[in-house]
Coordinates of C-alpha atoms and ligand atoms in Angstrom, one line a residue:
M1 CA -14.3 -30.2 14.8
N2 CA -17.3 -28.3 13.4
T3 CA -18.6 -28.6 9.9
F4 CA -20.7 -26.0 8.2
H5 CA -23.6 -28.1 9.0
D6 CA -22.9 -28.1 12.7
L7 CA -22.8 -24.3 12.7
G8 CA -26.6 -24.2 11.9
L9 CA -26.6 -23.1 8.3
N10 CA -29.6 -23.9 6.2
E11 CA -29.7 -26.2 3.2
D12 CA -29.6 -23.5 0.5
L13 CA -26.3 -22.2 2.0
L14 CA -24.8 -25.6 2.6
H15 CA -25.6 -26.4 -1.0
A16 CA -23.7 -23.3 -2.2
I17 CA -20.8 -24.1 0.2
T18 CA -20.5 -27.5 -1.4
D19 CA -20.4 -25.9 -4.8
L20 CA -17.7 -23.6 -3.7
G21 CA -15.6 -26.4 -2.4
F22 CA -15.3 -25.1 1.1
T23 CA -14.8 -28.2 3.2
K24 CA -14.6 -26.8 6.7
P25 CA -15.2 -23.4 8.3
S26 CA -12.3 -21.2 9.0
E27 CA -11.6 -20.1 12.6
V28 CA -13.4 -16.8 12.3
Q29 CA -16.4 -18.5 10.6
E30 CA -16.5 -21.1 13.3
K31 CA -16.6 -18.5 16.0
A32 CA -18.8 -15.9 14.4
I33 CA -21.5 -17.8 12.5
P34 CA -23.2 -19.5 15.5
V35 CA -23.2 -16.3 17.5
L36 CA -24.7 -14.3 14.7
L37 CA -27.2 -17.0 13.8
N38 CA -28.4 -17.6 17.3
S39 CA -28.6 -14.2 18.8
E40 CA -29.5 -10.7 18.0
T41 CA -26.2 -9.1 18.9
D42 CA -23.6 -6.6 18.0
L43 CA -20.2 -8.1 17.2
V44 CA -16.6 -7.1 17.0
A45 CA -14.4 -9.6 15.2
L46 CA -10.7 -9.2 14.7
A47 CA -9.1 -11.3 12.1
Q48 CA -6.4 -11.0 9.5
T49 CA -6.9 -10.6 5.8
G50 CA -7.6 -13.8 4.0
T51 CA -9.2 -15.6 7.0
G52 CA -12.7 -15.8 5.4
K53 CA -14.4 -12.8 7.0
T54 CA -16.8 -12.3 4.1
A55 CA -18.5 -15.7 4.7
A56 CA -18.4 -15.1 8.5
F57 CA -20.9 -12.3 8.2
G58 CA -22.3 -13.2 4.8
F59 CA -23.7 -16.6 5.7
P60 CA -25.6 -15.4 8.8
M61 CA -26.9 -12.3 7.0
L62 CA -28.2 -14.4 4.1
Q63 CA -29.9 -16.8 6.5
K64 CA -31.5 -14.1 8.6
I65 CA -32.9 -11.8 5.9
N66 CA -36.2 -12.3 4.3
V67 CA -35.7 -12.8 0.6
D68 CA -39.4 -12.7 -0.1
S69 CA -39.4 -9.0 0.9
R70 CA -37.8 -6.4 -1.3
T71 CA -36.9 -4.2 1.6
T72 CA -33.2 -3.5 2.1
Q73 CA -32.4 -5.3 5.3
G74 CA -28.6 -5.7 5.2
L75 CA -26.0 -3.0 4.6
I76 CA -22.3 -3.8 4.2
L77 CA -19.8 -0.9 4.2
S78 CA -16.3 -1.6 2.8
P79 CA -13.4 0.8 2.1
T80 CA -12.8 0.4 -1.6
R81 CA -14.5 -0.2 -4.9
E82 CA -12.5 -3.4 -5.4
L83 CA -13.5 -4.8 -2.0
C84 CA -17.0 -3.7 -2.5
L85 CA -17.2 -5.7 -5.8
Q86 CA -15.4 -8.6 -4.3
I87 CA -17.8 -8.9 -1.4
T88 CA -20.8 -8.5 -3.7
N89 CA -19.6 -11.3 -5.9
E90 CA -18.9 -13.6 -2.9
I91 CA -22.3 -12.9 -1.3
K92 CA -24.0 -13.7 -4.6
L93 CA -22.1 -17.0 -4.8
Y94 CA -23.0 -17.8 -1.2
G95 CA -26.6 -17.0 -1.9
K96 CA -27.0 -18.6 -5.3
Y97 CA -29.7 -20.9 -4.1
C98 CA -31.6 -18.2 -2.1
K99 CA -34.4 -17.6 -4.5
G100 CA -35.3 -14.0 -5.0
L101 CA -32.1 -12.7 -3.5
N102 CA -30.8 -9.4 -4.9
V103 CA -27.4 -8.0 -3.8
V104 CA -26.4 -4.6 -5.2
A105 CA -23.0 -2.9 -5.1
I106 CA -22.8 0.8 -4.7
Y107 CA -19.5 2.5 -5.3
G108 CA -18.0 5.6 -6.8
G109 CA -16.7 5.9 -10.3
A110 CA -19.7 4.3 -11.9
S111 CA -23.2 5.5 -12.9
I112 CA -25.1 6.5 -9.8
T113 CA -28.5 6.4 -11.6
E114 CA -27.8 2.9 -12.8
Q115 CA -27.0 1.9 -9.2
A116 CA -30.1 3.7 -7.9
R117 CA -32.2 1.7 -10.5
E118 CA -30.8 -1.6 -9.3
V119 CA -31.6 -0.7 -5.7
K120 CA -35.1 0.3 -6.7
R121 CA -35.7 -3.2 -8.1
G122 CA -35.5 -4.4 -4.6
A123 CA -32.1 -5.1 -3.0
Q124 CA -32.2 -7.0 0.3
I125 CA -28.5 -6.5 0.7
I126 CA -26.5 -3.4 -0.3
V127 CA -22.7 -3.5 -0.3
A128 CA -21.3 0.0 -0.5
T129 CA -18.3 2.3 -0.1
P130 CA -19.1 5.0 2.4
G131 CA -18.6 8.0 0.1
R132 CA -21.1 6.8 -2.6
M133 CA -23.5 5.5 0.0
K134 CA -23.7 8.9 1.7
D135 CA -24.2 10.5 -1.7
M136 CA -27.1 8.3 -2.5
I137 CA -28.7 8.8 0.9
S138 CA -28.6 12.5 0.5
R139 CA -30.2 12.2 -2.9
N140 CA -32.9 9.9 -1.6
M141 CA -31.8 7.1 -3.9
V142 CA -31.7 4.5 -1.2
D143 CA -33.8 3.7 1.9
I144 CA -31.9 2.2 4.7
T145 CA -34.4 3.0 7.5
K146 CA -35.4 -0.6 7.7
I147 CA -31.9 -2.1 8.0
E148 CA -31.6 -4.9 10.4
Y149 CA -28.0 -5.9 10.0
S150 CA -25.1 -3.6 9.2
V151 CA -21.5 -4.7 8.7
L152 CA -18.5 -2.5 8.9
D153 CA -15.9 -4.5 7.0
E154 CA -12.2 -3.6 7.2
A155 CA -13.2 -1.1 9.8
D156 CA -9.6 0.0 10.5
E157 CA -9.0 0.6 6.8
M158 CA -12.2 2.7 6.4
L159 CA -11.1 4.8 9.4
N160 CA -7.6 5.1 8.0
M161 CA -9.0 6.4 4.8
G162 CA -10.9 9.1 6.6
F163 CA -14.4 7.7 6.3
K164 CA -15.3 8.2 9.9
E165 CA -17.7 11.0 9.3
D166 CA -19.4 9.3 6.4
I167 CA -19.9 6.2 8.4
T168 CA -21.3 8.2 11.3
D169 CA -23.6 9.9 8.9
I170 CA -24.8 6.8 7.2
L171 CA -25.4 4.9 10.5
S172 CA -27.5 7.9 11.7
H173 CA -30.0 7.0 8.9
T174 CA -30.4 3.4 10.1
P175 CA -32.7 2.1 13.0
K176 CA -31.3 2.2 16.5
D177 CA -32.2 -1.4 17.2
K178 CA -30.3 -2.9 14.2
N179 CA -27.3 -5.2 14.8
T180 CA -23.9 -4.0 13.8
W181 CA -21.1 -6.4 13.0
L182 CA -17.7 -4.9 12.9
F183 CA -14.8 -6.7 11.2
S184 CA -11.3 -5.5 11.3
A185 CA -7.7 -6.8 11.0
T186 CA -6.4 -4.5 13.7
M187 CA -7.9 -2.7 16.7
P188 CA -6.5 0.9 16.8
K189 CA -8.2 3.2 19.2
E190 CA -10.4 4.7 16.4
V191 CA -12.0 1.4 15.9
A192 CA -12.5 0.9 19.6
A193 CA -14.2 4.3 19.7
I194 CA -16.6 3.2 16.9
A195 CA -17.4 0.0 18.8
K196 CA -18.0 2.0 21.9
N197 CA -20.1 4.8 20.4
F198 CA -22.2 2.9 17.9
M199 CA -22.6 -0.6 19.3
H200 CA -24.4 -2.0 22.2
K201 CA -22.5 -4.5 24.3
P202 CA -20.8 -6.1 21.3
Q203 CA -19.6 -9.7 21.7
E204 CA -15.9 -10.0 20.8
I205 CA -14.2 -12.5 18.7
T206 CA -10.4 -12.6 18.1
V207 CA -8.8 -14.9 15.7
G208 CA -5.1 -15.4 16.4
T209 CA -3.4 -12.8 18.6
K210 CA -4.7 -9.3 18.3
N211 CA -2.8 -7.4 15.7
E212 CA -0.5 -10.3 14.9
G213 CA 0.6 -10.7 11.3
S214 CA 0.2 -13.9 9.4
S215 CA 2.4 -16.6 10.8
Q216 CA 3.3 -17.7 7.2
V217 CA 5.2 -14.4 6.7
S218 CA 8.8 -13.9 7.7
H219 CA 10.0 -10.3 8.2
E220 CA 13.3 -9.0 7.1
Y221 CA 14.9 -5.6 7.2
Y222 CA 17.8 -4.1 5.1
L223 CA 19.7 -1.1 6.3
T224 CA 21.0 1.4 3.8
N225 CA 21.4 5.1 3.2
S226 CA 18.2 6.8 2.1
R227 CA 19.9 7.8 -1.2
D228 CA 20.5 4.1 -2.0
R229 CA 17.0 3.0 -1.4
Y230 CA 16.2 2.4 -5.1
L231 CA 19.5 0.6 -5.7
A232 CA 18.7 -1.6 -2.7
L233 CA 15.3 -2.3 -4.2
K234 CA 16.8 -3.5 -7.5
R235 CA 19.2 -5.8 -5.7
L236 CA 16.4 -7.4 -3.7
A237 CA 14.5 -8.0 -6.9
D238 CA 17.6 -9.2 -8.8
A239 CA 18.4 -11.6 -5.9
N240 CA 14.9 -13.1 -6.3
P241 CA 14.5 -13.8 -10.0
D242 CA 11.0 -15.3 -9.6
I243 CA 9.8 -12.5 -7.4
F244 CA 6.1 -11.7 -7.6
S245 CA 5.7 -8.7 -5.3
V246 CA 3.9 -5.6 -4.1
V247 CA 6.3 -2.7 -3.4
F248 CA 4.8 -0.2 -1.1
C249 CA 5.6 3.5 -1.2
R250 CA 4.1 6.2 1.0
T251 CA 3.0 8.7 -1.6
K252 CA 1.4 8.6 -5.0
R253 CA 4.3 10.5 -6.3
D254 CA 7.0 8.1 -5.1
T255 CA 4.9 5.2 -6.3
Q256 CA 4.8 6.6 -9.8
K257 CA 8.4 7.5 -9.7
V258 CA 9.7 4.1 -8.5
A259 CA 7.5 2.2 -11.0
E260 CA 8.7 4.4 -13.9
K261 CA 12.4 3.9 -12.9
L262 CA 11.9 0.2 -12.6
I263 CA 10.4 0.0 -16.0
E264 CA 13.1 2.2 -17.5
D265 CA 15.6 -0.3 -16.0
G266 CA 13.9 -3.2 -17.7
Y267 CA 11.8 -4.7 -14.9
N268 CA 8.3 -5.9 -15.3
A269 CA 6.8 -3.3 -13.1
G270 CA 3.6 -1.3 -12.8
A271 CA 2.2 1.5 -10.7
L272 CA -1.1 1.4 -8.7
H273 CA -2.3 4.6 -7.1
G274 CA -5.2 6.9 -6.8
D275 CA -4.2 9.3 -9.5
L276 CA -4.7 6.7 -12.2
S277 CA -8.1 6.3 -13.8
Q278 CA -10.2 3.3 -12.9
N279 CA -9.5 1.9 -16.3
Q280 CA -5.7 2.3 -15.9
R281 CA -5.9 0.6 -12.5
D282 CA -7.9 -2.3 -13.9
L283 CA -5.4 -2.8 -16.6
V284 CA -2.5 -2.8 -14.2
M285 CA -4.3 -5.3 -11.9
K286 CA -5.1 -7.5 -14.8
A287 CA -1.4 -7.6 -15.9
F288 CA -0.4 -8.3 -12.3
R289 CA -2.9 -11.1 -11.9
N290 CA -1.6 -12.6 -15.2
N291 CA 2.0 -12.4 -13.8
Q292 CA 3.0 -10.0 -16.5
I293 CA 3.9 -7.6 -13.8
Q294 CA 6.4 -8.9 -11.3
M295 CA 6.7 -5.8 -9.2
L296 CA 3.5 -3.9 -8.5
V297 CA 4.4 -0.6 -6.9
A298 CA 1.5 0.7 -4.9
T299 CA 0.2 3.1 -2.3
D300 CA -1.4 1.6 0.8
V301 CA -4.9 2.8 -0.2
A302 CA -4.7 1.5 -3.8
A303 CA -3.4 -1.8 -2.7
R304 CA -6.3 -2.4 -0.3
G305 CA -8.3 -4.3 -2.9
I306 CA -5.5 -6.6 -4.0
D307 CA -6.8 -10.2 -3.6
V308 CA -3.9 -12.1 -5.3
D309 CA -2.9 -15.2 -3.5
D310 CA 0.6 -16.1 -4.7
I311 CA 2.5 -12.9 -3.9
T312 CA 6.0 -14.0 -2.8
H313 CA 7.3 -10.8 -1.4
V314 CA 6.0 -7.6 0.0
I315 CA 8.7 -4.9 -0.1
N316 CA 8.3 -1.9 2.1
Y317 CA 10.3 0.6 0.0
Q318 CA 9.4 3.1 2.7
L319 CA 7.8 2.2 6.1
P320 CA 4.3 3.4 6.5
D321 CA 3.4 6.3 8.8
E322 CA 1.1 4.2 10.9
I323 CA 2.6 1.1 12.3
E324 CA -0.7 -0.7 12.0
T325 CA -0.5 -0.3 8.2
Y326 CA 2.5 -2.6 8.2
T327 CA 0.2 -5.5 9.2
H328 CA -2.0 -4.8 6.2
R329 CA 1.0 -4.6 3.9
S330 CA 2.6 -7.8 5.1
G331 CA -0.7 -9.5 5.0
R332 CA -0.6 -9.3 1.2
T333 CA 1.8 -12.2 1.1
G334 CA 1.7 -15.6 2.9
R335 CA -1.9 -16.1 1.9
A336 CA -3.8 -19.3 1.2
G337 CA -1.3 -21.5 3.1
K338 CA 1.7 -20.2 1.2
T339 CA 4.8 -18.7 2.8
G340 CA 5.9 -15.1 2.1
V341 CA 8.5 -12.6 2.9
S342 CA 8.0 -9.0 4.0
M343 CA 11.1 -7.0 3.4
V344 CA 11.7 -3.5 4.7
I345 CA 14.3 -1.1 3.4
I346 CA 15.2 1.3 6.1
S347 CA 17.7 4.0 6.9
K348 CA 19.4 4.2 10.2
S349 CA 16.9 6.7 11.7
E350 CA 14.1 4.1 11.2
V351 CA 15.6 1.3 13.1
R352 CA 13.6 2.1 16.2
K353 CA 10.4 1.8 14.1
I354 CA 11.3 -1.8 13.5
K355 CA 11.2 -2.4 17.2
S356 CA 7.8 -0.9 17.5
I357 CA 6.5 -3.0 14.7
E358 CA 8.0 -6.1 16.3
R359 CA 6.0 -5.3 19.4
I360 CA 2.8 -4.9 17.5
I361 CA 3.1 -8.0 15.3
N362 CA 4.6 -10.0 18.1
K363 CA 7.3 -11.3 15.8
Q364 CA 11.0 -10.7 15.3
F365 CA 12.5 -9.2 12.2
V366 CA 15.7 -10.7 10.8
K367 CA 18.3 -8.2 9.9
K368 CA 19.6 -9.1 6.4
E369 CA 22.5 -7.9 4.3
I370 CA 21.7 -6.4 0.9
P371 CA 23.2 -8.9 -1.5
N372 CA 26.4 -7.8 -3.2
G373 CA 26.9 -7.8 -6.9
M374 CA 28.6 -11.2 -7.1
E375 CA 26.0 -12.9 -5.0
I376 CA 23.4 -11.6 -7.4
C377 CA 25.3 -12.8 -10.4
E378 CA 25.5 -16.3 -9.0
V379 CA 21.7 -16.3 -8.2
Q380 CA 20.9 -15.2 -11.7
L381 CA 23.3 -17.6 -13.4
M382 CA 21.9 -20.6 -11.5
S383 CA 18.4 -19.5 -12.1
L384 CA 19.1 -19.4 -15.8
A385 CA 20.8 -22.7 -15.7
N386 CA 17.8 -24.2 -13.9
K387 CA 15.5 -22.7 -16.5
V388 CA 17.5 -24.2 -19.3
H389 CA 17.6 -27.5 -17.6
N390 CA 13.8 -27.6 -17.1
T391 CA 13.0 -26.3 -20.6
E392 CA 11.0 -28.6 -22.8
V393 CA 12.8 -29.1 -26.1
N394 CA 11.3 -27.6 -29.2
H395 CA 11.9 -30.3 -31.9
D396 CA 11.6 -27.8 -34.8
I397 CA 15.1 -27.0 -33.9
D398 CA 16.2 -30.4 -35.1
N399 CA 16.1 -29.1 -38.6
Y400 CA 18.8 -26.6 -37.9
L401 CA 20.9 -28.9 -35.7
G402 CA 23.2 -29.8 -38.5
K403 CA 24.1 -26.2 -39.2
I404 CA 24.5 -25.3 -35.6
N405 CA 26.7 -28.3 -35.0
E406 CA 28.9 -27.3 -37.8
L407 CA 29.4 -23.9 -36.2
F408 CA 30.4 -25.4 -32.9
E409 CA 32.4 -28.2 -34.3
D410 CA 35.5 -27.2 -32.5
S411 CA 33.9 -26.3 -29.2
T412 CA 33.9 -28.6 -26.1
K413 CA 30.8 -28.9 -24.0
D414 CA 32.2 -26.6 -21.3
E415 CA 33.1 -24.0 -23.9
L416 CA 29.7 -24.2 -25.3
I417 CA 28.0 -23.8 -21.9
K418 CA 30.2 -20.8 -21.1
K419 CA 29.4 -19.1 -24.3
F420 CA 25.7 -19.8 -24.1
F421 CA 25.4 -18.5 -20.6
S422 CA 27.5 -15.5 -21.2
V423 CA 24.9 -14.2 -23.6
E424 CA 22.5 -13.6 -20.7
F425 CA 25.0 -13.4 -17.8
S426 CA 27.4 -10.8 -19.0
R427 CA 24.9 -8.0 -18.7
F428 CA 24.4 -8.7 -15.1
H429 CA 28.1 -9.2 -14.6
N430 CA 29.1 -6.0 -16.3
Y431 CA 26.6 -4.1 -14.2
Y432 CA 27.4 -5.6 -10.9
Q433 CA 31.1 -6.4 -11.0
K434 CA 32.1 -3.0 -9.6
A435 CA 28.9 -2.4 -7.6
P436 CA 29.5 -0.9 -4.2
D437 CA 28.3 -2.4 -0.9
L438 CA 25.0 -0.8 0.0
N439 CA 24.9 -1.9 3.6
I440 CA 25.5 0.4 6.4
S441 CA 25.9 -0.5 10.0
E442 CA 23.6 0.5 12.7
S443 CA 26.3 2.0 14.8
S444 CA 28.2 3.8 12.1
K445 CA 28.5 7.5 12.6
S446 CA 27.6 8.4 9.1
N447 CA 24.6 10.6 9.1
D448 CA 21.8 9.4 7.0
D449 CA 21.3 12.9 5.7
D450 CA 24.9 13.1 4.7
R451 CA 24.2 13.8 1.1
S452 CA 26.8 15.6 -0.9
T453 CA 25.9 19.2 -0.5
S454 CA 26.8 20.0 -4.1
N455 CA 23.7 18.1 -5.3
T456 CA 21.4 19.8 -2.9
T457 CA 19.7 23.2 -2.5
R458 CA 19.5 25.0 0.8
Y459 CA 16.4 27.2 1.3
F460 CA 15.5 30.0 3.7
I461 CA 11.9 30.0 4.9
N462 CA 10.3 32.8 7.0
V463 CA 8.7 30.6 9.7
G464 CA 10.4 29.3 12.8
K465 CA 10.1 28.5 16.5
K466 CA 7.9 31.5 17.1
D467 CA 5.4 29.9 14.8
G468 CA 5.4 26.8 16.8
Y469 CA 7.7 24.7 14.7
D470 CA 10.5 22.4 15.6
W471 CA 12.6 20.6 13.0
M472 CA 10.4 17.6 12.9
S473 CA 7.1 19.4 12.6
L474 CA 8.5 21.8 10.0
K475 CA 9.8 18.9 8.0
D476 CA 6.4 17.2 8.1
F477 CA 4.7 20.4 7.1
L478 CA 7.0 20.9 4.1
K479 CA 6.7 17.3 3.0
E480 CA 2.9 17.5 3.2
I481 CA 2.3 20.7 1.3
L482 CA 5.0 19.9 -1.3
E483 CA 3.9 16.3 -1.5
L484 CA 7.4 15.1 -1.1
G485 CA 8.6 11.8 0.2
R486 CA 9.9 11.1 3.6
D487 CA 13.5 11.8 2.8
D488 CA 13.1 14.5 0.3
V489 CA 13.4 17.3 2.8
F490 CA 16.4 17.2 5.0
K491 CA 18.8 19.3 7.1
V492 CA 15.9 21.2 8.6
E493 CA 17.2 23.8 11.0
V494 CA 14.7 25.9 12.9
K495 CA 15.6 29.3 14.3
D496 CA 13.4 31.7 16.2
S497 CA 11.6 33.4 13.3
F498 CA 13.0 31.6 10.3
S499 CA 14.4 28.3 9.3
F500 CA 16.5 26.5 6.7
F501 CA 16.0 23.2 4.8
N502 CA 17.5 21.3 1.9
T503 CA 16.2 19.3 -1.0
E504 CA 17.9 17.7 -4.0
N505 CA 18.7 20.2 -6.7
E506 CA 16.2 18.6 -9.0
M507 CA 13.4 19.7 -6.8
K508 CA 14.4 23.3 -6.6
E509 CA 12.2 24.5 -9.4
K510 CA 9.1 22.8 -7.9
V511 CA 9.8 24.2 -4.4
L512 CA 10.3 27.7 -5.5
A513 CA 7.3 27.6 -7.9
F514 CA 5.2 26.3 -5.1
F515 CA 6.1 29.1 -2.7
T516 CA 5.5 31.9 -5.2
D517 CA 2.4 33.5 -3.8
F518 CA 1.9 30.8 -1.2
K519 CA -0.4 32.1 1.5
Y520 CA -0.9 30.2 4.7
N521 CA -3.3 31.3 7.3
G522 CA -3.6 34.6 5.6
R523 CA 0.1 35.3 5.4
Y524 CA 2.7 34.9 2.7
V525 CA 5.2 32.2 3.4
N526 CA 8.4 33.1 1.7
V527 CA 11.0 30.7 0.5
E528 CA 14.3 31.6 -1.1
V529 CA 17.5 29.8 -2.0
S530 CA 19.9 30.4 0.8
E531 CA 23.6 30.9 0.5
N532 CA 24.2 28.9 3.6
R533 CA 24.8 25.3 2.3
G534 CA 23.8 23.8 5.6
G535 CA 25.7 21.1 7.5
G536 CA 28.5 19.2 5.8
G537 CA 31.6 21.3 5.2
G538 CA 32.1 24.7 6.7
R539 CA 28.7 25.5 8.2
K540 CA 28.7 29.2 7.9
R541 CA 26.7 31.4 10.2
D542 CA 23.4 32.2 8.6
R543 CA 23.6 35.6 7.1
R544 CA 19.9 36.2 7.5
R545 CA 18.7 37.3 10.8
G546 CA 15.0 37.6 10.0
G547 CA 15.1 41.3 9.6
G548 CA 12.4 43.8 10.4
Q549 CA 10.8 43.8 7.0
R550 CA 9.8 40.2 7.4
D551 CA 8.0 40.8 10.6
D552 CA 4.9 42.4 9.0
R553 CA 4.3 39.2 7.1
R554 CA 4.6 37.1 10.1
S555 CA 2.0 39.1 12.1
N556 CA -1.0 37.0 11.7
F557 CA 0.7 33.7 11.2
K558 CA -1.0 31.3 13.5
G559 CA 1.6 28.5 13.6
K560 CA 1.4 24.8 13.2
N561 CA -1.5 24.2 15.6
D562 CA -3.8 25.6 13.0
R563 CA -2.5 23.8 10.1
K564 CA -5.2 21.2 9.9
S565 CA -7.7 23.9 9.0
S566 CA -5.7 24.8 5.9
S567 CA -3.2 22.2 4.9
G568 CA -2.4 23.9 1.6
K569 CA -4.0 21.0 -0.2
S570 CA -5.8 23.3 -2.5
K571 CA -2.4 24.1 -4.0
S572 CA -1.8 20.5 -4.7
R573 CA -0.3 20.0 -8.1
R574 CA -0.3 16.4 -8.7
S575 CA 0.5 15.4 -12.2
K576 CA -2.4 13.3 -13.4
S577 CA 0.0 11.5 -15.7
D578 CA -1.7 9.4 -18.2
D579 CA 1.3 7.5 -19.2
F580 CA 0.8 4.9 -16.6
V581 CA 3.0 2.0 -16.8
A582 CA 2.6 -1.2 -18.6
S583 CA 4.9 -4.2 -18.5
R584 CA 7.8 -4.7 -20.7
P585 CA 9.8 -7.8 -21.5
R586 CA 12.4 -8.4 -19.0
R587 CA 15.3 -8.9 -21.3
S588 CA 17.3 -5.8 -21.1
R589 CA 16.9 -5.4 -17.4
R590 CA 19.5 -3.7 -15.4
Ligands
ADP601 P1 -11.0 -11.8 4.4 O1 -12.2 -10.9 4.2 O2 -10.9 -12.3 5.8 O3 -9.8 -11.1 3.9 P2 -12.3 -13.4 2.4 O4 -13.6 -13.5 3.0 O5 -12.1 -12.5 1.3 O6 -11.2 -13.1 3.5 O7 -11.8 -14.9 2.0 C1 -10.6 -15.2 1.4 C2 -10.7 -16.4 0.4 O8 -10.9 -17.6 1.1 C3 -11.8 -16.2 -0.6 O9 -11.4 -16.6 -1.8 C4 -12.9 -17.1 0.0 O10 -13.7 -17.6 -1.1 C5 -12.1 -18.2 0.6 N1 -12.7 -18.9 1.7 C6 -13.5 -18.3 2.6 N2 -13.9 -19.3 3.5 C7 -13.4 -20.4 3.2 C8 -13.5 -21.8 3.7 N3 -14.1 -22.1 4.8 N4 -12.8 -22.8 3.0 C9 -12.1 -22.5 1.9 N5 -12.0 -21.2 1.4 C10 -12.6 -20.2 2.0
MG602 MG1 -12.7 -9.1 3.5

């Protein structure tokens, strides 16, 4: 077995490695470091999160650059501010005995002039997020024309986040003969394309099976109706009293909503998403690191920088759009040799997605039952009993023992125990004793969209098949422009020149407000409440037949194929809510 010494690293680095307490190289380090040290080559390395990629490129880069020169020779691009700072800190630690070394982090949300000043002092290595880097190049604040080594870290994530053009642009300012080292957890075709277009005969390294999730993680799914998703989430949390988890939602809106509800219900929860200020995000992350938050509800993008080792559960409140993203999510747990559980709450229509994920991660999911009320009560009771059993006695209580004993003079030990536990337990018991079964069966006929129509609003919209939509693409389109969650738009029925869809009543105001004056590709898109309730009982014939007066509005509507050019994003009305969530004692939880 190789030691760091065997890999060919110099004394300065070995000294730092000893300080860090790294005893042996990880697999990706063992494979990458000799290749990068001994040859001038491009490299594609695939390895999961937490496998030590930073050192795999960091050590060779540190050894190869010339610290006596103040020219920028190494450029590391990474997707988020958090990762950027993390890499910078690591590289500084690795290079602590490399005299004269200057590593500078460049990222958005902080003073650009201050960063430019630091670069000017002479940074041999720059660690940057693509957006800010591009900005600084265009303002002549950095010179990367002498770069010898460039690293694309978390390449799949950067591409997921839409940085492809920025990366292309940045690389066009670097010398052709530099070496590019690409690190990624997964290899979707976009990453393969980057490797093909920007790299010259890259050597390939794969750690573990391609795209395989961490072997320390077990995968479970729970089948329920969409409307019961939140209740299911609470049960999973209640059935795991010591949970320390990240709960993934698909949109910022759902993330905020779920976190707020959890807090309202007495859980130690917090939200992490892009609409929060940097300061708010830092506070939430701090609370999470300190275990004050047990359930961190996050979007995929915001969760990218989470480097917390002892996460016990990842909960997929909703499945991600991209299956690859699932690997990243589940990789948040089962780190540093610990085991973890990745749970997925799904509705029936998503069962086939589980099969696709299984193929990609090359592991089987276990179908689990959502715990029933009494099971949860038992778990909570036993957890409490264990806590009491393991509690260290506070001897200040001795002073009051006489009085307390007097009070319980006539109680037996059993009675006392029962009373004591009832204080905590009754709350759970009252809540759960009549709680319904949330499980549904895969084969049951009940339609996932079978919400009671009395709580929902049916709308008419003046686009249809003629505009290139089918029910799925119209649903996607509505979800996107209205920024709604996956299950918020349902019963979509597309006719030739018009369509119908439903939302919960509570969204009615938002939907109608959005479509007041909503122009799409130069044409007014009209949405009205329909009298047709849609599906369920007595599906009436639609009264509207898309009459003549609507046709003039439709004339220059170009249909869905053009929608990328104008996604209606300008209309976005995200609430930049400032009342981000903090933690709260867990006492009155429900
Ligand atoms: P990745 O980029 O693959 O997600 P990191 O480079 O961030 O992983 O490393 C994860 C953690 O493991 C860091 O805290 C790092 O200091 C530590 N680490 C890296 N290499 C080793 C090693 N050889 N031995 C022990 N710990 C290591
Ligand atoms: Mg990394």
